[in-house]
Every structure is written in structure tokens, then in C-alpha cells.
Amino acid sequence: MTLPSHRRSSRKARRASLAIAVAAMGLFPGDSRAQQPAAPSATAAGTPVTAPPLPEPQNRSAADAYIAGARALEHNESAVAEKHFARAVALDPANKDYALSLAVAREHHLTDLVHNAADARERGRNADAEKFLAEARILDPQNSVIAQHPVPGTPEPRHSMLDIEPRIIPGVGFTDAVVLKPDTTTKSFHIKGDRQDAIRQVMQAFGIKTDFDESAGHQNLRFDLDDTTYSQAVPILFSMSHVFAVPLDAKTVLIAKDTAENHQKFERQVEETIFVPGQTVEQMNDLGNVIRNLFDVKQLTLQQTQGSLVLRAPTDTVKAINITLADLLDGGSEVIVEMKLYSIDTSRTHDIGGQPPQFGAYNVSAAAQQLVSANQTLVNEAISQGLISATDSIVAQAFKLIASGLVSSTLLSSTIGILGGTIDPTTGAVSNEFTTTGITSSSTLTFNLALNSSDSRALEDVQARVGDRQTATFRSGMRYPITTSTYSTPSTAALSGVSVNGQSASSLLSQYLGTSSALTIPQVSYEDLGLTLKATPNVQKSGRVSMHLDLKLEALTGSALNAIPVLASRTLTSDVTVNEGETALLVSTVSKSESSAVTGLPGLTELPGFQVPTEQNVTTDSSELVLLITPHVVRHRASNLAGPRIAVNVPPSSRED
């Protein structure tokens, strides 16, 4: 019986709705209303209201749209499924399966849009990501997932009105040294008289009070200056008077004679801890010597463990020291040394041709005489026992020795024929002792067709960032252990049977040297196989980069000598100067070697047409090495000629009027 088409569509729709409902249970676990049939509504009079039945074509179209949406959702096409489910809901609004399927498809579509936006943002396509999010906002603006992605241009909401506590709470502040505040206007002076009066008048003109130490003294001088400021007039006057000033407050100074003792006695000093981390002990000592000798700082302590310098000096001197150290430590250049190493090694060996058998000839009588002479004792015993007759010939005696198995001869086993005479098999008599010759063959005819080829290519691209005049070391490869000594015990086998004054020499040796004194302890040394590069760049004032390079390439050769592996080493030590960013070719080596061995019949293999039975063994080795160096200056110092200009007045060690 054939069912009507609309019934088949209804069955397909029910199967698809069952699949959609199962998927929807995971998305809407708390919504039980979608899984229960709608309760019949009642009017005020208690009469249930039922929806009018749909026309058959409309019902069939809704079922077809629902099935198409289910298939699209099964193929992960959420946008297409949403369109089909929306059409099914529009055709049959009363069907709750259609509405539930539309919600599921919309949720899948929303999730796909968010995932696409995340993928686009990871690839740097922010504009595409915003398009996906905008489309998702249109589908469901109230979705919690979409709310996590704010709209571009909108201010982020402030979640708390509390002020965030700063990470570092300001501590107790320290006051600066006393700073004078003189008048900044220009003055003119024409003074002739005592220097204390002259100093008092000039300082008073700029609004500064003066107190004199007893060491200031009195001396007549003449001071004439027009239109000068405080910073111009006062240093000139103090230099003429050989005095210096110590601020007592912003408007008062103490004047004393310019001597080292007075500087130590009156001058205000500040204490500062300067941190210089990452410096070695030698570098810390060098910095301390610079501060002591250049700035005449007496009170300086180097704290090696903390990487700091603690010093006491005048304020101007401390400022100058900070500027100098900043230029020494942070003002240097930095260079990236780029090295490219190309290495190609090729080895080819081919063995082609045939090797004929090797023939030899010997005199039968002479060979028999040599065999009998070498075994004369056996011959005498055999004669005494009657195995060999005393009247037998030398050849017969040799044959009987070989036949008894007491003696073996390679000549007999390899003999293929006798020429120049005959041998009596009964008596062993030789017809002619001088011409009877045996012919031997030591091998058979062989044909070879072999090819062995090896090709190794290596590329090293190294980039190392190095400070100016600093040495950087780069190693790439492995540390290979090489045994230099192994366990060994003392041996006295060579002294067996030797005695000294009736005592064994081996026992005396063990008694005085001990059994463990001669034991050899195994030792292993490690060799750096691979690439080792040491580079020391120096940025010149012209912009060129001078580099000291130390390159070493080391590898195993595959052979050993006394169980110790043989190493192949290539070393380059060079000083080169190139422009910044310019590539220099430092090494270019090409080595080739070829060895050939020919095996065949002498003279015959050189004739045309007779080269076929000749074996040729040819080995070809070639090696190519290219080294390129390119420096890149990634950080320049403030000035290529000199550091910053620092003006500082260093107190004299001793000065007299």
C-alpha cells in the first residue's frame, strides 16, 4: 500500500523534529514547556479553542522547509538552517517543533559568528571580526556572549567607584642640599681695596649675605666688570681671591680659603648609593678607580655582592659622577652580528670492472726441499718408523708428509698444473729438477659494479646581539666525550722467573709500590663539536664596525687512532672592518681530491680493447665552505666623538697663596 505524499512528509518531519528536540534539550535544560504539549485553552464559558487546520499545500511546504533546515543543521550550515526554520515557522506558527528548531539554529548561528570573529581577530583582521560581531548583535542583542564584546567607540563601564591603591606608596622624602638664590639681574662693579670688602660688596649686590672664616685673610685687589650676572662675576672674584663659598642657607654663604683642608672641613657633602647591577668584580673596581682618581672622591665603598657604589662627595661632584656612569654604562653602542655559514661536502666512490684471477709459478723441487727442511724432525721420525724410505726423493718425502696430514701446503692446494717436466706418482721422481714448474691460482674472476655517494649540506644562520667592545660567544653542536685513559692494573708477567737475592722481583715490586698505586683512573675530556663563534665588535666614530672574530668548526672524521676518535677542525681568527649593514666574505674555500686504483694484467690493460677485464676504483671528495659576516648597529651612542660635557670643580689637593 502506498502512503500519500503528505503523510510521508509528516513522518519525515516527525523524525527530524525528534533529532532537533534531542539537540535542544542540551541548550534549554530548564525549559520543560517546549517538551510538553500545550494545554487546551478554555474560554470564559469553558469551551476549548482549537486552531483551524492548515491547507494541505501549506502544511506540506512547512514540513519540507523543516526537513531542509534539519539537513542544513546536520551539515553545520547554521545560517541556511535558520532561514529554512524561519520559513517553516512562518507557514505553521502553531507548530512548537518549528519554533524550537528555529531557536536552536539561531543559537548555532550566533555561536559560529562569535567563533569566526575570534579567528579573524587572531589573524589580525579586526575589521572582519567587527562585522561578524555586528551581525551577531542583530540576531540577539541581549545575548550574554555578545555582551562580553563591547561595541567599538563606547566607553567601558566603570565597575567600582573606589580608587585603586597605587602599587608603590611614597615613603619619606629627603631634602636636597642648600641652594643659593641670588638676584638674577646684571650688575656692574668697579672695586679697589681689601678682598673681603670686595667680596662683601659683590655678594650684597646680588642679595647674598657673607660670613668670613679666619683663613680668608686680607689682600688688596682691583675688580672691574660691567653687565655681569652672578654666575659670571662670583667665580671670577673667587678665583682672584683664592677663596670658595659654602652655602649656609638660601641667602647666606661662608667664605674660606680655597685649600683641601678647608674643603674637607666646610664643604657640604651628600651620600648616595649608585646601583650598577650586572657588573663583574673587575668592572666594579674599574668604576671605583675612575671615581677616585678623576673626581678626587675619598669616601667610596664598593659593595660587590649588592652591585652598588656608596660615596660621599659634594652635590656637584655627585651629579657629575652620575652623568659619567650613565654615559659609561648606558651610552654604549650595540651591534647585531649576523653570520651565515654554508658548507657542502660531497664524497663519491665507484668500483666498476672485472678482476682477473692471479696466477703464480714455483719450482717443484725447490718448494719440496723447503718443506722438508722446515719439518726435518718429522721426516726423521717417519724414516725411523718406516713410513718414509730413506731412498725416497725430496719430492716423494714432501708428498708423504702432506698425505699423512702432519704438514699442509698452500702451494699444493692452489696448484692447477705442472709445466716443464713430469713427476712420477709412485716414486715422486722429477724428470727435470730445474724446469719442472708448478702453476698456482689464488683467486677467481670477479666482476664489480658498485657506487657509493654521500652528500652533506649545512647552513648556519647566527644572529648575536653584542655590546660595543664586548665579547659574545656562541656555540652550536654537541659536547663529545673522548676517553683519554682507562682502568689498568699493574702487570708483573714480564718479571716472572726473575729474582733478586733469592726473592721474586714481582713480589718485591708489589711490596714496595703497593697493589693500587699503579692503577690508572679513567679520564674523559669533552670536545665541543660543531660551531663555536666569538665576536668582539667595535663601533668606530666614522660609523664603520671593526670586529675581532674567532671561528672554529670541529667534527668527527669517522676514523680512530688507538681507539681515540680523530677530529677534523677548521679555525679562523681575523680582524675585519666593514660598513654598518655591509656583508663581508671572510672565508671561501674549495678543496677537491680524487684517487684512482686500477687492477688488471700489467701491460695488457693498457692496450685498446683489453680494458674490460680491468677494475677501476675511483674516489672523489669535494668540500666547499663560505662564511659571510654582516654587522647591524641597532643602538648608537649619544655622540660618536665624545660623551656629554660635564663641568665640575674638583677641589685642589694642595694650594698655597
Coordinates of C-alpha atoms in Angstrom, one line a residue, residues 23-497:
A23 CA 19.7 18.6 20.4
A24 CA 17.6 21.3 22.0
M25 CA 17.5 19.5 25.4
G26 CA 21.2 20.4 25.8
L27 CA 20.6 24.0 25.0
F28 CA 17.4 24.5 27.1
P29 CA 17.6 22.1 30.0
G30 CA 15.3 24.2 32.2
D31 CA 12.6 24.9 29.7
S32 CA 10.2 22.0 30.1
R33 CA 7.4 23.8 28.4
A34 CA 8.8 23.1 25.0
Q35 CA 8.7 19.3 25.7
Q36 CA 5.1 19.2 26.9
P37 CA 2.0 19.5 24.7
A38 CA 0.2 22.7 25.1
A39 CA -2.7 22.6 27.5
P40 CA -6.0 23.3 25.8
S41 CA -7.1 26.8 26.5
A42 CA -10.6 27.5 27.6
T43 CA -12.9 30.4 27.2
A44 CA -14.8 32.0 29.9
A45 CA -17.6 29.5 29.2
G46 CA -15.2 26.5 29.4
T47 CA -15.2 25.8 25.7
P48 CA -11.7 24.8 24.3
V49 CA -10.4 26.9 21.4
T50 CA -8.6 24.9 18.6
A51 CA -6.6 26.4 15.8
P52 CA -8.1 26.0 12.4
P53 CA -6.4 23.3 10.2
L54 CA -3.9 24.4 7.7
P55 CA -4.4 23.8 4.0
E56 CA -2.6 20.7 2.8
P57 CA -0.2 22.5 0.4
Q58 CA 0.8 25.0 3.2
N59 CA 1.3 22.1 5.6
R60 CA 3.4 20.2 3.1
S61 CA 5.6 23.3 2.4
A62 CA 6.2 23.9 6.1
A63 CA 7.3 20.2 6.5
D64 CA 9.6 20.4 3.5
A65 CA 11.2 23.6 4.9
Y66 CA 11.6 22.0 8.3
I67 CA 13.3 18.9 6.7
A68 CA 15.7 21.2 4.7
G69 CA 16.6 23.1 7.8
A70 CA 17.3 19.9 9.7
R71 CA 19.6 18.7 6.9
A72 CA 21.5 22.0 6.8
L73 CA 21.9 21.9 10.5
E74 CA 23.3 18.4 10.3
H75 CA 25.9 19.7 7.8
N76 CA 26.9 22.6 10.2
E77 CA 25.2 25.2 8.0
S78 CA 23.5 27.1 10.7
A79 CA 22.7 30.2 8.7
V80 CA 20.9 28.2 6.0
A81 CA 19.1 26.1 8.6
E82 CA 17.9 29.3 10.3
K83 CA 16.3 30.5 7.0
H84 CA 14.5 27.2 6.4
F85 CA 13.2 27.0 10.0
A86 CA 12.1 30.6 9.9
R87 CA 10.1 29.8 6.7
A88 CA 8.6 26.7 8.4
V89 CA 7.5 28.8 11.4
A90 CA 6.0 31.5 9.1
L91 CA 4.0 28.8 7.3
D92 CA 2.9 27.0 10.5
P93 CA 3.2 29.3 13.6
A94 CA 1.3 26.8 15.8
N95 CA 3.9 24.1 15.5
K96 CA 6.1 24.3 18.5
D97 CA 8.7 22.0 17.0
Y98 CA 9.3 24.5 14.2
A99 CA 9.7 27.3 16.8
L100 CA 12.1 25.3 18.9
S101 CA 14.2 24.3 15.9
L102 CA 14.4 28.0 14.9
A103 CA 15.8 28.9 18.3
V104 CA 18.4 26.1 18.1
A105 CA 19.5 27.1 14.7
R106 CA 19.7 30.8 15.7
E107 CA 21.9 29.8 18.7
H108 CA 24.2 27.8 16.5
H109 CA 24.4 30.7 14.0
L110 CA 25.2 33.1 16.9
T111 CA 28.0 30.8 18.2
D112 CA 29.5 30.4 14.7
L113 CA 29.6 34.2 14.3
V114 CA 31.4 34.6 17.6
H115 CA 34.0 31.9 16.7
N116 CA 34.5 33.5 13.3
A117 CA 35.1 36.8 14.9
A118 CA 37.7 35.3 17.3
D119 CA 39.5 33.6 14.4
A120 CA 39.6 36.8 12.4
R121 CA 41.0 38.8 15.3
E122 CA 43.8 36.2 15.8
R123 CA 44.8 36.7 12.2
G124 CA 44.9 40.5 12.6
R125 CA 41.7 41.1 10.6
N126 CA 39.9 43.3 13.1
A127 CA 37.5 44.8 10.6
D128 CA 36.2 41.4 9.6
A129 CA 35.9 40.5 13.3
E130 CA 33.7 43.5 14.0
K131 CA 31.5 42.6 11.0
F132 CA 30.8 39.2 12.5
L133 CA 30.1 40.7 15.9
A134 CA 27.7 43.3 14.4
E135 CA 25.8 40.5 12.6
A136 CA 25.6 38.6 15.9
R137 CA 24.2 41.7 17.7
I138 CA 21.5 41.9 15.1
L139 CA 20.4 38.3 15.7
D140 CA 20.3 38.5 19.6
P141 CA 21.3 41.9 21.2
Q142 CA 20.6 40.6 24.7
N143 CA 22.8 37.5 24.4
S144 CA 25.3 37.2 27.3
V145 CA 28.1 36.1 24.9
I146 CA 27.6 39.2 22.7
A147 CA 27.6 41.4 25.8
Q148 CA 31.2 40.4 26.5
H149 CA 32.3 42.1 23.3
P150 CA 31.6 45.9 23.6
V151 CA 30.7 48.0 20.6
P152 CA 33.8 49.9 19.3
G153 CA 33.8 53.6 20.4
T154 CA 31.7 53.1 23.5
P155 CA 33.3 53.8 26.9
E156 CA 33.9 50.8 29.1
P157 CA 31.6 50.7 32.1
R158 CA 33.2 51.5 35.5
H159 CA 32.5 48.7 37.8
S160 CA 33.7 50.4 41.0
M161 CA 33.9 53.9 42.3
L162 CA 36.8 53.1 44.6
D163 CA 40.2 54.4 43.8
I164 CA 42.8 51.8 43.2
E165 CA 45.7 51.9 45.7
P166 CA 49.0 52.7 44.0
R167 CA 51.5 49.8 43.8
I168 CA 54.2 51.8 45.4
I169 CA 53.4 54.0 48.4
P170 CA 55.6 57.1 48.6
G171 CA 57.9 56.9 51.5
V172 CA 59.8 59.6 53.5
G173 CA 61.3 62.2 51.2
F174 CA 64.8 63.6 51.6
T175 CA 65.6 67.3 51.3
D176 CA 68.1 68.4 48.7
A177 CA 71.3 70.3 49.5
V178 CA 71.2 74.0 50.3
V179 CA 70.8 76.0 47.1
L180 CA 71.6 79.7 46.8
K181 CA 69.0 82.0 45.3
P182 CA 70.9 85.2 44.2
D183 CA 69.5 88.0 42.2
T184 CA 69.3 87.2 38.5
T185 CA 69.8 90.8 37.2
T186 CA 73.1 92.0 35.7
K187 CA 75.4 94.3 37.8
S188 CA 78.5 96.4 37.1
F189 CA 81.4 96.6 39.6
H190 CA 84.4 98.9 39.9
I191 CA 86.1 98.0 43.2
K192 CA 89.6 98.6 44.5
G193 CA 90.5 97.6 48.1
D194 CA 90.5 94.7 50.5
R195 CA 89.3 91.4 49.0
Q196 CA 86.9 90.8 51.9
D197 CA 85.2 94.2 51.3
A198 CA 85.1 93.5 47.6
I199 CA 83.5 90.1 48.1
R200 CA 81.0 91.5 50.6
Q201 CA 80.0 94.3 48.1
V202 CA 79.6 91.9 45.2
M203 CA 77.6 89.3 47.2
Q204 CA 75.5 92.0 48.7
A205 CA 74.7 93.4 45.3
F206 CA 73.1 90.0 44.4
G207 CA 71.3 89.8 47.7
I208 CA 73.6 87.3 49.5
K209 CA 75.0 87.8 53.0
T210 CA 78.6 86.8 53.7
D211 CA 80.5 85.4 56.7
F212 CA 84.2 85.0 56.6
D213 CA 86.4 82.3 58.1
E214 CA 89.6 83.4 59.6
S215 CA 91.5 81.6 56.8
A216 CA 90.1 84.0 54.2
G217 CA 92.8 86.7 55.0
H218 CA 93.1 90.2 53.7
Q219 CA 94.6 91.3 50.4
N220 CA 94.2 94.3 48.2
L221 CA 92.7 93.7 44.7
R222 CA 91.0 95.6 41.9
F223 CA 87.8 94.2 40.4
D224 CA 86.2 95.8 37.3
L225 CA 83.3 94.1 35.5
D226 CA 80.3 95.6 33.6
D227 CA 76.9 94.0 33.0
T228 CA 77.6 90.6 34.5
T229 CA 75.4 88.1 36.3
Y230 CA 76.0 86.2 39.5
S231 CA 77.3 83.1 37.7
Q232 CA 79.8 85.2 35.8
A233 CA 81.1 87.7 38.4
V234 CA 81.4 85.5 41.5
P235 CA 83.6 82.7 40.0
I236 CA 86.0 85.4 38.7
L237 CA 86.1 87.1 42.0
F238 CA 86.7 83.9 44.0
S239 CA 89.4 82.8 41.6
M240 CA 91.2 86.2 42.0
S241 CA 90.9 85.9 45.8
H242 CA 91.7 82.2 46.1
V243 CA 88.6 81.5 48.2
F244 CA 85.4 79.4 47.9
A245 CA 81.9 79.7 49.3
V246 CA 79.8 77.3 51.3
P247 CA 76.0 78.0 51.3
L248 CA 74.6 78.2 54.8
D249 CA 71.1 78.9 53.6
A250 CA 69.4 80.3 50.5
K251 CA 70.8 83.9 51.2
T252 CA 73.9 83.3 53.3
V253 CA 77.4 81.9 52.4
L254 CA 80.6 81.2 54.3
I255 CA 83.8 82.3 52.7
A256 CA 87.0 80.4 53.4
K257 CA 90.4 80.0 51.8
D258 CA 90.5 77.6 48.8
T259 CA 92.5 74.7 50.3
A260 CA 92.0 71.0 50.5
E261 CA 91.7 71.1 54.3
N262 CA 89.0 73.8 54.2
H263 CA 87.1 71.9 51.5
Q264 CA 87.1 68.8 53.7
K265 CA 86.2 70.9 56.8
F266 CA 83.5 73.2 55.5
E267 CA 82.1 71.9 52.2
R268 CA 78.7 70.1 52.5
Q269 CA 78.7 66.6 51.2
V270 CA 75.8 64.2 50.3
E271 CA 75.8 60.5 50.4
E272 CA 74.4 58.5 47.6
T273 CA 74.1 54.8 46.7
I274 CA 74.5 54.2 43.0
F275 CA 73.4 50.8 41.7
V276 CA 75.3 49.2 38.9
P277 CA 73.9 45.7 38.6
G278 CA 75.3 43.1 36.3
Q279 CA 78.9 44.2 36.6
T280 CA 81.8 41.9 37.3
V281 CA 84.3 42.4 40.1
E282 CA 86.9 43.7 37.7
Q283 CA 84.4 46.2 36.2
M284 CA 83.3 47.4 39.6
N285 CA 87.0 48.0 40.6
D286 CA 87.5 50.0 37.3
L287 CA 84.5 52.2 38.1
G288 CA 85.8 52.8 41.6
N289 CA 89.2 53.8 40.3
V290 CA 87.6 56.2 37.8
I291 CA 85.6 57.9 40.6
R292 CA 88.5 58.1 43.0
N293 CA 91.1 59.4 40.5
L294 CA 89.0 61.5 38.2
F295 CA 86.7 63.2 40.8
D296 CA 89.0 63.0 43.8
V297 CA 86.4 61.2 45.9
K298 CA 88.0 59.9 49.2
Q299 CA 85.0 58.3 50.7
L300 CA 83.9 55.5 48.4
T301 CA 82.8 51.9 49.2
L302 CA 82.3 49.2 46.7
Q303 CA 79.6 46.6 47.6
Q304 CA 80.3 43.8 45.2
T305 CA 77.6 41.5 46.4
Q306 CA 74.9 44.1 46.0
G307 CA 76.3 45.7 42.9
S308 CA 76.3 49.2 44.2
L309 CA 78.7 52.1 44.9
V310 CA 78.3 54.1 48.2
L311 CA 80.0 57.5 48.1
R312 CA 80.1 60.8 49.9
A313 CA 81.0 64.0 47.9
P314 CA 79.7 67.5 47.2
T315 CA 76.5 67.8 45.3
D316 CA 78.0 69.0 42.0
T317 CA 80.6 66.1 42.1
V318 CA 77.8 63.5 42.8
K319 CA 75.8 64.8 39.8
A320 CA 78.9 64.7 37.6
I321 CA 79.6 61.1 38.7
N322 CA 76.0 60.1 37.9
I323 CA 76.2 61.6 34.4
T324 CA 79.6 59.9 33.8
L325 CA 78.4 56.5 34.9
A326 CA 75.2 56.8 32.9
D327 CA 77.3 57.5 29.8
L328 CA 79.7 54.6 30.5
L329 CA 77.1 52.0 31.3
D330 CA 74.1 53.0 29.2
G331 CA 75.7 55.1 26.5
G332 CA 77.4 52.4 24.6
S333 CA 76.5 51.1 21.2
E334 CA 75.0 47.6 20.4
V335 CA 75.6 45.6 17.4
I336 CA 73.8 42.5 15.9
V337 CA 76.5 40.3 14.3
E338 CA 74.8 38.2 11.6
M339 CA 76.8 35.2 10.4
K340 CA 75.9 32.9 7.6
L341 CA 77.9 29.7 7.0
Y342 CA 77.4 27.5 4.0
S343 CA 79.2 24.1 4.0
I344 CA 78.9 21.4 1.3
D345 CA 80.7 18.1 1.5
T346 CA 80.4 15.5 -1.3
S347 CA 82.1 12.1 -1.5
R348 CA 81.6 9.6 -4.4
T349 CA 83.2 6.2 -4.7
H350 CA 82.6 3.8 -7.7
D351 CA 84.1 0.4 -8.3
I352 CA 83.5 -0.8 -11.8
G353 CA 85.1 -3.5 -13.9
G354 CA 86.4 -7.1 -13.6
Q355 CA 89.3 -8.5 -11.7
P356 CA 91.0 -11.5 -13.4
P357 CA 92.5 -14.3 -11.3
Q358 CA 96.1 -14.1 -10.1
F359 CA 98.5 -16.8 -11.3
G360 CA 101.8 -17.8 -9.8
A361 CA 104.7 -20.2 -10.6
Y362 CA 107.2 -22.1 -8.4
N363 CA 109.9 -24.7 -8.8
V364 CA 108.6 -28.0 -7.6
S365 CA 112.0 -29.3 -6.4
A366 CA 112.8 -26.1 -4.5
A367 CA 109.4 -26.0 -2.9
A368 CA 109.7 -29.6 -1.8
Q369 CA 113.2 -29.0 -0.4
Q370 CA 111.9 -26.0 1.6
L371 CA 109.0 -28.0 3.0
V372 CA 111.2 -31.0 4.1
S373 CA 113.9 -28.7 5.6
A374 CA 111.2 -26.9 7.7
N375 CA 109.9 -30.3 9.0
Q376 CA 113.2 -32.3 9.2
T377 CA 112.3 -33.6 12.7
L378 CA 109.1 -35.1 11.4
V379 CA 110.9 -36.6 8.4
N380 CA 113.5 -38.3 10.7
E381 CA 110.8 -39.8 12.9
A382 CA 108.9 -41.0 9.8
I383 CA 112.0 -42.7 8.5
S384 CA 112.7 -44.4 11.8
Q385 CA 109.2 -45.7 11.9
G386 CA 109.4 -46.9 8.3
L387 CA 106.7 -44.5 7.0
I388 CA 109.2 -42.9 4.7
S389 CA 112.0 -44.6 2.9
A390 CA 115.5 -43.2 3.2
T391 CA 115.9 -43.6 -0.5
D392 CA 112.8 -41.5 -1.4
S393 CA 113.4 -38.3 -3.3
I394 CA 112.8 -35.0 -1.8
V395 CA 109.5 -34.6 -3.7
A396 CA 108.4 -38.0 -2.6
Q397 CA 109.1 -37.2 1.1
A398 CA 107.2 -33.9 0.8
F399 CA 104.2 -35.7 -0.8
K400 CA 104.2 -38.3 2.0
L401 CA 104.3 -35.6 4.7
I402 CA 101.4 -33.8 3.2
A403 CA 99.4 -37.1 2.7
S404 CA 99.9 -38.0 6.4
G405 CA 98.2 -34.8 7.4
L406 CA 101.1 -33.7 9.6
V407 CA 102.0 -30.8 7.2
S408 CA 99.9 -28.6 5.0
S409 CA 101.0 -26.6 1.9
T410 CA 99.1 -23.8 0.3
L411 CA 101.1 -24.3 -2.9
L412 CA 99.7 -27.8 -3.3
S413 CA 96.1 -26.7 -2.7
S414 CA 96.3 -23.9 -5.2
T415 CA 98.3 -25.7 -7.9
I416 CA 96.4 -26.1 -11.1
G417 CA 99.1 -27.7 -13.3
I418 CA 102.7 -28.7 -13.8
L419 CA 104.8 -27.4 -16.7
G420 CA 108.4 -28.2 -17.9
G421 CA 108.6 -31.8 -16.7
T422 CA 106.8 -34.7 -15.1
I423 CA 106.5 -36.2 -11.6
D424 CA 106.3 -40.0 -11.1
P425 CA 103.3 -40.5 -8.9
T426 CA 104.8 -43.7 -7.4
T427 CA 108.4 -42.7 -6.5
G428 CA 107.9 -38.9 -6.7
A429 CA 110.9 -38.6 -9.1
V430 CA 111.0 -35.4 -11.1
S431 CA 112.1 -35.7 -14.7
N432 CA 113.9 -32.3 -14.6
E433 CA 114.5 -30.6 -11.3
F434 CA 115.3 -27.3 -13.0
T435 CA 112.3 -26.9 -15.4
T436 CA 109.5 -28.6 -13.6
T437 CA 107.3 -25.7 -12.6
G438 CA 104.0 -25.7 -10.7
I439 CA 101.3 -23.2 -11.7
T440 CA 99.0 -21.7 -8.9
S441 CA 95.9 -19.6 -9.0
S442 CA 95.0 -17.6 -5.9
S443 CA 91.5 -16.2 -6.9
T444 CA 88.7 -16.4 -9.3
L445 CA 87.4 -14.0 -11.9
T446 CA 85.2 -11.3 -10.2
F447 CA 83.0 -8.5 -11.7
N448 CA 82.2 -5.3 -9.6
L449 CA 79.6 -2.6 -10.2
A450 CA 79.3 -0.5 -7.1
L451 CA 78.5 3.2 -6.4
N452 CA 78.7 4.8 -3.0
S453 CA 77.8 8.5 -2.7
S454 CA 77.3 10.8 0.2
D455 CA 76.3 14.5 0.1
S456 CA 76.0 16.7 3.3
R457 CA 74.9 20.3 3.3
A458 CA 74.9 22.6 6.3
L459 CA 73.6 26.1 6.8
E460 CA 74.3 28.1 9.9
D461 CA 72.5 31.4 10.3
V462 CA 73.6 33.0 13.6
Q463 CA 72.5 36.4 14.9
A464 CA 74.1 37.6 18.1
R465 CA 73.5 41.0 19.8
V466 CA 76.7 42.2 21.4
G467 CA 77.6 45.4 23.2
D468 CA 80.4 47.7 21.9
R469 CA 83.8 46.2 22.8
Q470 CA 82.2 43.3 24.5
T471 CA 82.9 39.6 23.6
A472 CA 80.0 37.3 22.7
T473 CA 80.4 33.6 22.5
F474 CA 78.0 31.3 20.5
R475 CA 78.2 27.5 20.4
S476 CA 76.0 25.2 18.4
G477 CA 76.6 21.5 18.4
M478 CA 77.3 18.9 21.0
R479 CA 79.9 18.0 23.6
Y480 CA 81.5 14.7 22.6
P481 CA 83.2 12.6 25.3
I482 CA 86.7 11.3 24.5
T483 CA 88.3 8.7 26.8
T484 CA 91.9 9.7 27.4
S485 CA 92.7 6.9 29.9
T486 CA 91.0 3.7 31.2
Y487 CA 91.3 1.3 34.1
S488 CA 94.6 -0.7 34.1
T489 CA 96.2 -3.0 36.7
P490 CA 99.9 -3.4 37.2
S491 CA 101.3 -6.5 35.4
T492 CA 104.4 -8.4 36.6
A493 CA 104.3 -11.1 33.9
A494 CA 107.5 -9.8 32.4
L495 CA 109.3 -10.3 35.7
S496 CA 108.3 -14.0 36.1
G497 CA 111.3 -16.1 36.9

